[in-house]
Short mmCIF file of C-alpha atoms in Angstrom, two decimals:
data_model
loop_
_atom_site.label_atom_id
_atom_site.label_comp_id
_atom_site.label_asym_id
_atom_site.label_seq_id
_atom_site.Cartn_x
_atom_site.Cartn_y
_atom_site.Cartn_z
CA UNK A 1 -97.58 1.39 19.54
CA UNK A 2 -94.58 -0.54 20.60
CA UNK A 3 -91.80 -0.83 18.03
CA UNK A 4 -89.71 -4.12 18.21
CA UNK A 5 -86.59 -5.20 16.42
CA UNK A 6 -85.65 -9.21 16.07
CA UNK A 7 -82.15 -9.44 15.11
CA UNK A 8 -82.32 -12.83 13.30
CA UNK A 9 -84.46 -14.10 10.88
CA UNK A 10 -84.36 -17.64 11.89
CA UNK A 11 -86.98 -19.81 13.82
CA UNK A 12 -85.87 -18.47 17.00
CA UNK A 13 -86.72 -14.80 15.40
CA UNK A 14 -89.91 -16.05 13.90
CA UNK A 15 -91.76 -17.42 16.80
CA UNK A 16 -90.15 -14.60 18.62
CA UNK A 17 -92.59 -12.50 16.32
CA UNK A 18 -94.88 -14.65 16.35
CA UNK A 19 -95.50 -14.54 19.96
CA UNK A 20 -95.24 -10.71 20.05
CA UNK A 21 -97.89 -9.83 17.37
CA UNK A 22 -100.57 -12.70 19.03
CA UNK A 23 -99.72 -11.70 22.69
CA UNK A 24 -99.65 -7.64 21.94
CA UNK A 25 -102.02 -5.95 19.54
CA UNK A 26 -99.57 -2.88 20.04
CA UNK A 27 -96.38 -4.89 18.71
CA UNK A 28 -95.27 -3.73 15.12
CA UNK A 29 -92.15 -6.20 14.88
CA UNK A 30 -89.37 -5.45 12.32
CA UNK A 31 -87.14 -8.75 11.59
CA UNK A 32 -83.45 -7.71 10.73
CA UNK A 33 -81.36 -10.06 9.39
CA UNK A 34 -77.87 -10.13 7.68
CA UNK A 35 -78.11 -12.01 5.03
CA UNK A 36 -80.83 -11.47 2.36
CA UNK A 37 -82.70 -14.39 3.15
CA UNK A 38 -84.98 -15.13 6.09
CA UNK A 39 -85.32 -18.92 7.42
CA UNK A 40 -81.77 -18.97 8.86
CA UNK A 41 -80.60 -22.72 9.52
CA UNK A 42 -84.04 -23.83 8.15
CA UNK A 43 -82.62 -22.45 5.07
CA UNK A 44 -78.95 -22.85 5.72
CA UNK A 45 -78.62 -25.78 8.02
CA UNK A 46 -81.38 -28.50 7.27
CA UNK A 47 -80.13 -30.70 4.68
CA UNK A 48 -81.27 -30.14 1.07
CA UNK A 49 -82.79 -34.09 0.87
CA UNK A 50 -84.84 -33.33 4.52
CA UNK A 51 -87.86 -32.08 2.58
CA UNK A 52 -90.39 -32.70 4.89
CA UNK A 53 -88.25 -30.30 7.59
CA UNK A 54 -87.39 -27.81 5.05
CA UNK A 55 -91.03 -27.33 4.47
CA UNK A 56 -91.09 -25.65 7.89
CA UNK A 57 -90.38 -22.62 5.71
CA UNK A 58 -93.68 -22.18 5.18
CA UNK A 59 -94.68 -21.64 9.24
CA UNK A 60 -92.34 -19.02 8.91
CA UNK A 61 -93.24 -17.15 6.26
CA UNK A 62 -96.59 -16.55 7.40
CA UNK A 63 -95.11 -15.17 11.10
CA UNK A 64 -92.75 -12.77 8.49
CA UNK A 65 -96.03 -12.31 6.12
CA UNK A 66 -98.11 -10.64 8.75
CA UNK A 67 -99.28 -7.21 8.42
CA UNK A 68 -97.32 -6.27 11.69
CA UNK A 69 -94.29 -7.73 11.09
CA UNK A 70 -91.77 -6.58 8.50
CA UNK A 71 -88.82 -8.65 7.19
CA UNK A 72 -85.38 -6.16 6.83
CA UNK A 73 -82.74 -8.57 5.23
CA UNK A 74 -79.28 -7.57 4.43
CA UNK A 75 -79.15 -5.38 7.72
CA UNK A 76 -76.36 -6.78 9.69
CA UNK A 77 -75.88 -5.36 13.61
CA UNK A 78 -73.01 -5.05 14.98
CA UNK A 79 -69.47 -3.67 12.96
CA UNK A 80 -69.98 -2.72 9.46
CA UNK A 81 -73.55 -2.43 10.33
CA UNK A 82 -76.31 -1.10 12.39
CA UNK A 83 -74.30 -0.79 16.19
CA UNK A 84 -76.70 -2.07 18.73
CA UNK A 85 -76.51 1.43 21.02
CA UNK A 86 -78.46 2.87 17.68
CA UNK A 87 -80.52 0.05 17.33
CA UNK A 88 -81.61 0.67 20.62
CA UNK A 89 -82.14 4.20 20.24
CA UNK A 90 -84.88 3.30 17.14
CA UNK A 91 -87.17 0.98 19.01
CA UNK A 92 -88.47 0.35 22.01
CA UNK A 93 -86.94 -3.27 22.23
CA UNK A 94 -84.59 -5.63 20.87
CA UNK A 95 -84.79 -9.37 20.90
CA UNK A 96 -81.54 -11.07 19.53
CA UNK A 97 -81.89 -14.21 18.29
CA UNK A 98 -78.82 -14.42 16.82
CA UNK A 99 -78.27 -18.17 17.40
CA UNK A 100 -74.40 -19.88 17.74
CA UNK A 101 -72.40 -18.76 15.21
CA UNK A 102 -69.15 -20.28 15.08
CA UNK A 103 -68.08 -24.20 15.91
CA UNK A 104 -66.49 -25.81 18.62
CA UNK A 105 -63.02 -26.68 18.15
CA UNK A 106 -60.81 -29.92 18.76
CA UNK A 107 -57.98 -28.11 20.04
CA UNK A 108 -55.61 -30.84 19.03
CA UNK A 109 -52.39 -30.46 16.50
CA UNK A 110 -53.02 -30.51 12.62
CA UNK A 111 -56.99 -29.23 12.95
CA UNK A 112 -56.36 -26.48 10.69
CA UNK A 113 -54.60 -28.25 8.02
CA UNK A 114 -55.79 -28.29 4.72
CA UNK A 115 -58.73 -30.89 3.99
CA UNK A 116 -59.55 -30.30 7.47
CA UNK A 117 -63.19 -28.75 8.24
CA UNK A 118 -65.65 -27.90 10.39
CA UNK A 119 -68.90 -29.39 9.23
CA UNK A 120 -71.02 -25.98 9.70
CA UNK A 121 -68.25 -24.97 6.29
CA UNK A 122 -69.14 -28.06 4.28
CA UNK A 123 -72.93 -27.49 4.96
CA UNK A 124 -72.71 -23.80 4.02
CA UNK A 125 -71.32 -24.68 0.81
CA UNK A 126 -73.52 -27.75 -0.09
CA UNK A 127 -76.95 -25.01 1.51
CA UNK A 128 -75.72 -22.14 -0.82
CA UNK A 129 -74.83 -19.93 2.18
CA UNK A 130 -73.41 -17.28 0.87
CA UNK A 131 -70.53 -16.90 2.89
CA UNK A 132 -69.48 -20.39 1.83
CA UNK A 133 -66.44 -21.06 -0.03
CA UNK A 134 -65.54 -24.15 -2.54
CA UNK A 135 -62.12 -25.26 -1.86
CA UNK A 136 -62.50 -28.28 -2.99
CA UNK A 137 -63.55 -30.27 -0.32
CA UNK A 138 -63.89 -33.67 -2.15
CA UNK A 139 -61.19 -33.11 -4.35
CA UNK A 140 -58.43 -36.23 -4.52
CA UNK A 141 -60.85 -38.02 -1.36
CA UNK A 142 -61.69 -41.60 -1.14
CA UNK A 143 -61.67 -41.90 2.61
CA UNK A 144 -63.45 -39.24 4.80
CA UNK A 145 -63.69 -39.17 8.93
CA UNK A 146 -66.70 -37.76 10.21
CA UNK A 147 -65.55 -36.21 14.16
CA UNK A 148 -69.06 -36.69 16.45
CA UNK A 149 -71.83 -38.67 16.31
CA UNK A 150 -74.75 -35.89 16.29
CA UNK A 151 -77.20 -35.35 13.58
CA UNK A 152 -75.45 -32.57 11.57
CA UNK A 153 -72.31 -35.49 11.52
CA UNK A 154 -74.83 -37.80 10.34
CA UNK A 155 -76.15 -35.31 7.57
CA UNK A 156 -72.73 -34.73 6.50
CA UNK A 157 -72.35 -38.48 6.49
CA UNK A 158 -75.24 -39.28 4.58
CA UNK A 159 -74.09 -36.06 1.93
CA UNK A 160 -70.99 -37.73 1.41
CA UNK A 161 -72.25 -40.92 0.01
CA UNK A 162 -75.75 -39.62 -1.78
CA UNK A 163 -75.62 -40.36 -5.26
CA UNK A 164 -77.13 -37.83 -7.95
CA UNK A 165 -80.86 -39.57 -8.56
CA UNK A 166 -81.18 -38.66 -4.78
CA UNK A 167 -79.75 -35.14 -4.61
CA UNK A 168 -81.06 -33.98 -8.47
CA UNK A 169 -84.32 -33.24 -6.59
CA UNK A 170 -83.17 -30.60 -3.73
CA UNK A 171 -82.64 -27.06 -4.33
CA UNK A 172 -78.97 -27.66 -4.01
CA UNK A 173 -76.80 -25.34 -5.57
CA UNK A 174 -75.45 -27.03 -8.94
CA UNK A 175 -71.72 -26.77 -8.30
CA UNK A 176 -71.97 -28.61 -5.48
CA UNK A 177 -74.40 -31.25 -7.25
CA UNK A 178 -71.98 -31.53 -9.88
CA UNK A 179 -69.04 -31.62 -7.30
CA UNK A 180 -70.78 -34.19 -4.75
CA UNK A 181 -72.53 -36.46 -7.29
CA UNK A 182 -68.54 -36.59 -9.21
CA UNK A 183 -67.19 -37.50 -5.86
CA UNK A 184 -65.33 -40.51 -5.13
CA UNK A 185 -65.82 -40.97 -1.40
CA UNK A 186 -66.37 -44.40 -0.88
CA UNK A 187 -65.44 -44.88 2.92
CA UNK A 188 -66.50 -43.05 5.77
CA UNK A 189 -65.70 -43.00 9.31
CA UNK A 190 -68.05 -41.74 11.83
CA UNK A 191 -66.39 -41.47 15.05
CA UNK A 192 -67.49 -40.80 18.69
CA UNK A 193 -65.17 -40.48 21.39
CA UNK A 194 -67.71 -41.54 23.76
CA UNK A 195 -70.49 -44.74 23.28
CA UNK A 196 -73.42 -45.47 21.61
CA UNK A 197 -75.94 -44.92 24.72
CA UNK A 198 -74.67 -41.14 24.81
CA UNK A 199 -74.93 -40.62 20.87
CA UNK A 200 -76.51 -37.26 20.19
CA UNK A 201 -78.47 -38.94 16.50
CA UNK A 202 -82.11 -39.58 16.45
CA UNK A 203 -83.00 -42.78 15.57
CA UNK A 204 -84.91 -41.19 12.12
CA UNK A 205 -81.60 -39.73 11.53
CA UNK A 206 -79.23 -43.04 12.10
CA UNK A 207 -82.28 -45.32 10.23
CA UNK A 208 -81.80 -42.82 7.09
CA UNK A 209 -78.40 -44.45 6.30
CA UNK A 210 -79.08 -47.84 6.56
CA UNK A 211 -81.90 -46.95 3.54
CA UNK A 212 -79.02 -45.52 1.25
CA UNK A 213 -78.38 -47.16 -1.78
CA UNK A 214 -75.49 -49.69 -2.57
CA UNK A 215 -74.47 -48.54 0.92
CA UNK A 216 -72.97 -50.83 3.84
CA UNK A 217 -73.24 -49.97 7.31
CA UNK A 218 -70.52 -51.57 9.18
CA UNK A 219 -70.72 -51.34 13.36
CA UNK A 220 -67.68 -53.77 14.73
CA UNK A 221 -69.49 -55.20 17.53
CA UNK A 222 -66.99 -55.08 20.59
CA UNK A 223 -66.95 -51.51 20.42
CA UNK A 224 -70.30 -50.78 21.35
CA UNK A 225 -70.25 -54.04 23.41
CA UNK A 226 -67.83 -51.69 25.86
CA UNK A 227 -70.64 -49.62 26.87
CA UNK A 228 -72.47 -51.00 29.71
CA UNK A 229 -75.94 -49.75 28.73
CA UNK A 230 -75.44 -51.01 24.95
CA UNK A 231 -75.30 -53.88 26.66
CA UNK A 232 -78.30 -53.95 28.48
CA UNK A 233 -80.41 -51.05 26.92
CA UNK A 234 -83.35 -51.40 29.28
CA UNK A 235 -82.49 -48.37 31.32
CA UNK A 236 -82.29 -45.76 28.38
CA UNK A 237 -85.07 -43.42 27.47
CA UNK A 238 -87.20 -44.88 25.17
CA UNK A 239 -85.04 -42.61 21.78
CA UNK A 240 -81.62 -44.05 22.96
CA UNK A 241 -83.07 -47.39 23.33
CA UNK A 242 -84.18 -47.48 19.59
CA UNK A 243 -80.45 -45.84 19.01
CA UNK A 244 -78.95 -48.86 20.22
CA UNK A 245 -81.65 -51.34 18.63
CA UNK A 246 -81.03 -49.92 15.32
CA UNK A 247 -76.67 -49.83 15.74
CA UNK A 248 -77.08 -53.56 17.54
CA UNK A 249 -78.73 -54.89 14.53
CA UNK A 250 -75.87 -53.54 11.94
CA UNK A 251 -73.31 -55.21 13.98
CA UNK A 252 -74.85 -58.53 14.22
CA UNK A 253 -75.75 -58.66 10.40
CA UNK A 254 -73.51 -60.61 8.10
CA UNK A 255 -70.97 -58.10 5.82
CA UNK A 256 -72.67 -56.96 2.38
CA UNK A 257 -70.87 -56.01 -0.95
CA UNK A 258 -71.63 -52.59 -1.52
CA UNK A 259 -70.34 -49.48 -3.34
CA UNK A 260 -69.66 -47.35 -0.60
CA UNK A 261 -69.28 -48.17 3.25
CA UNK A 262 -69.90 -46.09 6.35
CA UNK A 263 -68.12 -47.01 9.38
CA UNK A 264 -69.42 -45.73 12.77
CA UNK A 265 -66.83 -46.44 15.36
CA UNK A 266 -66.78 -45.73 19.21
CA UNK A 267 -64.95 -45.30 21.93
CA UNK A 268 -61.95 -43.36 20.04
CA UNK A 269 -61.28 -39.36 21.00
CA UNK A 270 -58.97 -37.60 18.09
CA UNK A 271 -55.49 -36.65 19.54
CA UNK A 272 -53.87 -35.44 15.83
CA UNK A 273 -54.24 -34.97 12.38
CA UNK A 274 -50.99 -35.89 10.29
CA UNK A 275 -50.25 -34.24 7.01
CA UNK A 276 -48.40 -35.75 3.80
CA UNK A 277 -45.61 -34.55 1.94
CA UNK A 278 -48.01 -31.51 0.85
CA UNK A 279 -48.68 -30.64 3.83
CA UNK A 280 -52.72 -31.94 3.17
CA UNK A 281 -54.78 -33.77 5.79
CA UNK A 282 -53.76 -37.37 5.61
CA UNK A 283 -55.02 -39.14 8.82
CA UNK A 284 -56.66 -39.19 12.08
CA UNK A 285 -55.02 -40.24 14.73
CA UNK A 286 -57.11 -41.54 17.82
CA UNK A 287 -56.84 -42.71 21.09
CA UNK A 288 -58.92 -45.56 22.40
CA UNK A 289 -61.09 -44.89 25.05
CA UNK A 290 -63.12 -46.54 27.83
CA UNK A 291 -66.23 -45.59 30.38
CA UNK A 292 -65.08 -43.99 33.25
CA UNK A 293 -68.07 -45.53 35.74
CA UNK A 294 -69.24 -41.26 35.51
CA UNK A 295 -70.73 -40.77 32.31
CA UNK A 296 -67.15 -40.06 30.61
CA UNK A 297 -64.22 -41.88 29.33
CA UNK A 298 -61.05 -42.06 29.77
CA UNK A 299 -57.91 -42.53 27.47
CA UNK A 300 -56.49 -46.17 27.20
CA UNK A 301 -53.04 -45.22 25.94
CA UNK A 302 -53.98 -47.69 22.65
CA UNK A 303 -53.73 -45.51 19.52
CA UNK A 304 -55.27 -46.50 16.49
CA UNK A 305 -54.45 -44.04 12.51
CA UNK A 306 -57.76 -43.57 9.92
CA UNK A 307 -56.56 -42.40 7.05
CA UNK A 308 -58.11 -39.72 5.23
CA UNK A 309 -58.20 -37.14 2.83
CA UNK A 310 -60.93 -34.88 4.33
CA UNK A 311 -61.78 -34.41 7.55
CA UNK A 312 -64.99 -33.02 8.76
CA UNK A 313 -65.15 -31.75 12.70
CA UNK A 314 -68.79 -31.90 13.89
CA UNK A 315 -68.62 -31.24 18.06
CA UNK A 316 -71.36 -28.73 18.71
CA UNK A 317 -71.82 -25.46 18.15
CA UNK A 318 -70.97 -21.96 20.23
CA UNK A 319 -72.12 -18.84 20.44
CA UNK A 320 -69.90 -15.88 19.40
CA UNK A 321 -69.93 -12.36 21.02
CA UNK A 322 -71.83 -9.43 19.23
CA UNK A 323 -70.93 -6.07 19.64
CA UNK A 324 -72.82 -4.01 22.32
CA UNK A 325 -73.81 -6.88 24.35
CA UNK A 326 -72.44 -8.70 26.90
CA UNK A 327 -71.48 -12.35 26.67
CA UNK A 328 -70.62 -14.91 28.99
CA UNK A 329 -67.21 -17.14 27.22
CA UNK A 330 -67.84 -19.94 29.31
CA UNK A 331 -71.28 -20.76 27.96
CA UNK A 332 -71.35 -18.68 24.70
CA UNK A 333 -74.54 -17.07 25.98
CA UNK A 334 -75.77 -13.34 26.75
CA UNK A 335 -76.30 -13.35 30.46
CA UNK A 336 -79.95 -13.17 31.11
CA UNK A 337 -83.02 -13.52 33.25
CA UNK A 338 -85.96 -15.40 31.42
CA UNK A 339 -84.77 -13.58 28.35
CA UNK A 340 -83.80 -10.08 29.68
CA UNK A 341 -80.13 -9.16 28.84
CA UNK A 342 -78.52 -8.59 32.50
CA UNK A 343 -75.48 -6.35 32.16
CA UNK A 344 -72.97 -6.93 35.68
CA UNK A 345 -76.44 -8.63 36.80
CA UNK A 346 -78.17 -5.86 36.64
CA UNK A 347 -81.12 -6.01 33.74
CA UNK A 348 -80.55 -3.76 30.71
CA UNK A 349 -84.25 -1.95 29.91
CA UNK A 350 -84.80 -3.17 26.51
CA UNK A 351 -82.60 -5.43 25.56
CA UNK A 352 -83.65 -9.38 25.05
CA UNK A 353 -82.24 -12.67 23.87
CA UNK A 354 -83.89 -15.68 22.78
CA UNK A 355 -82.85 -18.72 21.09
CA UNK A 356 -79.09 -20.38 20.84
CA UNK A 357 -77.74 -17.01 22.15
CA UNK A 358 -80.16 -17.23 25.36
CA UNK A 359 -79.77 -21.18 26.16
CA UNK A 360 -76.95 -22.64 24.34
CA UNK A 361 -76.98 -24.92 20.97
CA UNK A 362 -78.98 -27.64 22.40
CA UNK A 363 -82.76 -28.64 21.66
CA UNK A 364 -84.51 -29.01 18.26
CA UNK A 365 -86.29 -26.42 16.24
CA UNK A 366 -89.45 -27.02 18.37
CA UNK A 367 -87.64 -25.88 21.50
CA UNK A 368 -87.66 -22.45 19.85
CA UNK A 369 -90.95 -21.94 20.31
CA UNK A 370 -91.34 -21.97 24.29
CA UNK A 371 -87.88 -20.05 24.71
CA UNK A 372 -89.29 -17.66 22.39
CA UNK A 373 -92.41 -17.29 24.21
CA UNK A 374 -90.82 -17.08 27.90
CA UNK A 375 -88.41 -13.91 26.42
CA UNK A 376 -92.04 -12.07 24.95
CA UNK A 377 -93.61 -12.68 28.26
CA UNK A 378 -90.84 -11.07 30.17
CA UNK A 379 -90.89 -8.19 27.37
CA UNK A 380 -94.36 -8.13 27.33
CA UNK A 381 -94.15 -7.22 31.33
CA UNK A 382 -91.88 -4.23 31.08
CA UNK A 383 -93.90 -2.66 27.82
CA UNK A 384 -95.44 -0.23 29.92
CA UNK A 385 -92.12 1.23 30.93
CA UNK A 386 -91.16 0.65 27.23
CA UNK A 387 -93.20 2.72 25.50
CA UNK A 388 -92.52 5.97 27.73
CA UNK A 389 -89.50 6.54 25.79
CA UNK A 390 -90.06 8.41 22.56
CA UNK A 391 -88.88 6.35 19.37
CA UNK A 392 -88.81 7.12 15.72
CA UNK A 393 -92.28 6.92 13.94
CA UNK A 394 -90.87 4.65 11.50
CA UNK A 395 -87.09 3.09 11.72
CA UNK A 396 -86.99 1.95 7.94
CA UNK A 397 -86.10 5.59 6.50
CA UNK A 398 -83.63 6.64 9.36
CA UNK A 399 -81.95 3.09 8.77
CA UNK A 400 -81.60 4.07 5.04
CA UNK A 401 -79.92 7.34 5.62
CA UNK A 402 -77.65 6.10 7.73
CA UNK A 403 -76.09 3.52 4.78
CA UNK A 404 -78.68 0.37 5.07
CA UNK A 405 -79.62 -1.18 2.21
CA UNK A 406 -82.51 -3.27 3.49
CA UNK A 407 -84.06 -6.27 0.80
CA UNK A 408 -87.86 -6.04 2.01
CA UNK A 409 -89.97 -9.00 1.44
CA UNK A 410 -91.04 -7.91 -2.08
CA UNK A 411 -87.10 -7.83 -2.68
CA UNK A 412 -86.62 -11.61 -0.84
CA UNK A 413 -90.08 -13.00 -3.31
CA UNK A 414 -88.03 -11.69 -5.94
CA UNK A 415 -85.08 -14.38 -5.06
CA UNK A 416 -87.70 -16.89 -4.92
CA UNK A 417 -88.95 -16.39 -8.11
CA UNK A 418 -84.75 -16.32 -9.70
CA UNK A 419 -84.22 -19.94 -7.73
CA UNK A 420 -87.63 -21.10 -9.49
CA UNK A 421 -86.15 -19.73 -12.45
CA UNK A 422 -82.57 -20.66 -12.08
CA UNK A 423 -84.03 -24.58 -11.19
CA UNK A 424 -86.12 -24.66 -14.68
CA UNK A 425 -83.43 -23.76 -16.77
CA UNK A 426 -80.98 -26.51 -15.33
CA UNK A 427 -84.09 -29.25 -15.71
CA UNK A 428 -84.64 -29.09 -11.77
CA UNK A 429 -86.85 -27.66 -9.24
CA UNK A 430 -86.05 -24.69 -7.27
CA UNK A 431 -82.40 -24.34 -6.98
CA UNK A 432 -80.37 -21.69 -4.95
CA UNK A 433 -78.41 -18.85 -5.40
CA UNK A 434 -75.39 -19.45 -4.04
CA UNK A 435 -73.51 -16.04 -3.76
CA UNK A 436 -74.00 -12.35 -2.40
CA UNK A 437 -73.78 -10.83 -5.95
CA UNK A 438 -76.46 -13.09 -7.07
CA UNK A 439 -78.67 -12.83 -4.56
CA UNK A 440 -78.63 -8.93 -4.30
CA UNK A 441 -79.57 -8.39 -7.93
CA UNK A 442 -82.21 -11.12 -7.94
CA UNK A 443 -83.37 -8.79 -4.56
CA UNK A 444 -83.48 -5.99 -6.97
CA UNK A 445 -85.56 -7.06 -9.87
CA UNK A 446 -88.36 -5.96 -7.97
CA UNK A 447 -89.79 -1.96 -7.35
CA UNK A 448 -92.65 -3.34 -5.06
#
């Protein structure tokens, strides 16, 4: 038998098990994960109206639903937790797939000021993470600025402006249904420092806001004009040419009256956010820019104020570093080869990565899969040397006596069956729970 731990519960984690229990008919996978719930961003990071991707739940659950694999939420690694050297010492193997869990920054003055936010924290609270916090994100905002031009900006975007017949239907937690349907946004800004040709939507994702209701699009036509290939798109890929088909027929259509406008602007990098007399976010301040001939810009010394009462920073996401592992700052990655951990480039015997924490933030949820696959094979080719050292029979009970209180998957179908619950008392479908203390005792209902 070969005893495996996944640290991370989301699809990086899954096909990580997946591939172990159809490659290895010795593999007995347990799944640790922090939080309560499995699915990680599918849960926590898709947006609530993106049924169809959300649905990708149900892959997972039959990788955590398999009769090797065992799903141990509410086990965090790392301080306050499990340390990794004692992971270690209970299996034979540990995959992280711990993802990117922190955002880039601007690194500009007033980016911490109140109203400012990194999009990752508005999505938590609007996906019932439930580390989230409600400080009012909408409160007193008309005008909003969007930072990047990505799809999590554009799901932010599109958030912003939804109105409640749209959003009554997700399993969105009700405060922030009540709070986001109350809203008063009316204009937002979606800004890219760069142009529309290196836009890092997909053309689903961009087409999505154009079908809003009582919604204007509004593209000012010489700023895309200023990139060469908006100009003449026939060089692009084949998804950044529909990109540019899709923003080149907003700017040539006529103005419509609508209730709500969103304004995606390019060419502009953020220098500063200015406060009022509160000391709350009031505006953006930008600097024009202009291709560089290299695939960058460069400032134009023109300078152009959005004003704005919330401010939502969406510039990629980073890895952070976990405890017991080595990490590379430069790339927020674990060092590795084809998914081995290498400590001072020498590889560490047991330890692997796959996912965000192996490559970096970039890909889709697909791209999972093959990483996934390439970190099993490697594991897959040391198991022989693996299995010589003697593990625990069975983790779960040492784990316990040493202070982990692990939700099972009986305990996580119990929290299904409170959301169903929670959703048909409010008139809805399912609806989340959207805090620890709620989500434990739902976890507890259950003695199977």
């Amino acid at each position: 038998m070969l005893r495996i731990a996944v640290v991370g519960s989301g699809p990086s984690g899954c096909y990580t098990a997946q591939s172990l229990v159809q490659l290895s008919r010795e593999a007995h996978v347990d799944v640790l994960d922090r939080l309560p719930c499995p699915y990680g961003l599918v849960r926590y990071g898709v947006a609530p109206d993106h049924e169809k991707i959300k649905s990708l739940q149900n892959t997972l659950r039959t990788v955590l639903e398999h009769e090797r694999v065992r799903f141990l939420g509410g086990v965090p690694v790392g301080p306050g937790g499990v340390p990794a050297t004692r992971l270690r010492e209970l299996y034979h193997a540990v995959v992280y797939c711990v993802g990117a869990a922190t955002d880039r920054r601007l690194g500009i003055p007033g980016e911490d000021l109140p109203g400012s936010w990194s999009a990752t924290e508005f999505v938590s609270w609007y996906s019932a993470h439930p580390d989230a916090v409600d400080d009012g994100f909408l409160r007193g905002a008309r005008s909003a600025v969007v930072i990047g031009v990505g799809n999590v900006a554009v799901d932010v975007t599109r958030m912003l402006v939804r109105g409640a017949a749209e959003l009554r239907g997700t399993d969105m937690p009700q405060a922030a249904l009540d709070a986001l349907t109350a809203g008063r946004v009316t204009d937002v800004h979606m800004v890219g420092r760069r142009g529309p040709s290196q836009a890092r939507f997909t053309t689903k994702e961009l087409r999505e806001l154009g079908a809003l209701p009582d919604t204007a699009v509004l593209v000012d036509p010489a700023e895309p004009a200023l990139d060469p290939a908006y100009r003449d798109p026939s060089g692009l890929p084949a998804p950044l040419r529909r990109n540019v088909e899709v923003l080149r027929g907003w700017a040539e259509r006529p103005p419509t009256r609508a209730a709500r406008r969103i304004r995606l602007r390019f060419y502009l990098r953020p220098v500063e956010l200015t406060a009022d007399d509160d000391g709350h976010v009031r505006a953006v301040l930008f600097e024009r820019t202009a291709p560089d001939g290299h695939g960058g810009v460069t400032g134009t010394g023109q300078y152009e104020e959005i004003g704005a009462r919330l401010v939502l920073r969406s510039v990629g996401y980073r890895g952070v570093p976990l405890e017991g592992l080595p990490f590379d700052a430069a790339s927020g990655t674990v060092p590795h080869r084809a998914g081995r951990v290498l400590r001072e480039g020498v590889v560490a015997p047991g330890e692997y990565v796959a996912g965000w924490i192996k490559r970096g933030p970039t890909g889709v949820i697909g791209t999972n899969r093959p990483c996934a696959k390439e970190t099993v094979t490697s594991l897959l080719e040391d198991a022989a040397a693996l299995v010589r050292r003697e593990v625990p029979a069975d983790p779960l009970g040492l784990l316990r006596a040493e202070g982990a209180e692990p939700v099972e998957w009986a305990g996580w179908r119990a929290i299904e069956r409170a959301e169903a619950e929670l959703g048909a008392s409010l008139g809805r479908g399912v609806v989340k729970l959207p805090d620890w203390a709620s989500l434990l005792a739902a976890a507890r209902t259950t003695t199977s």
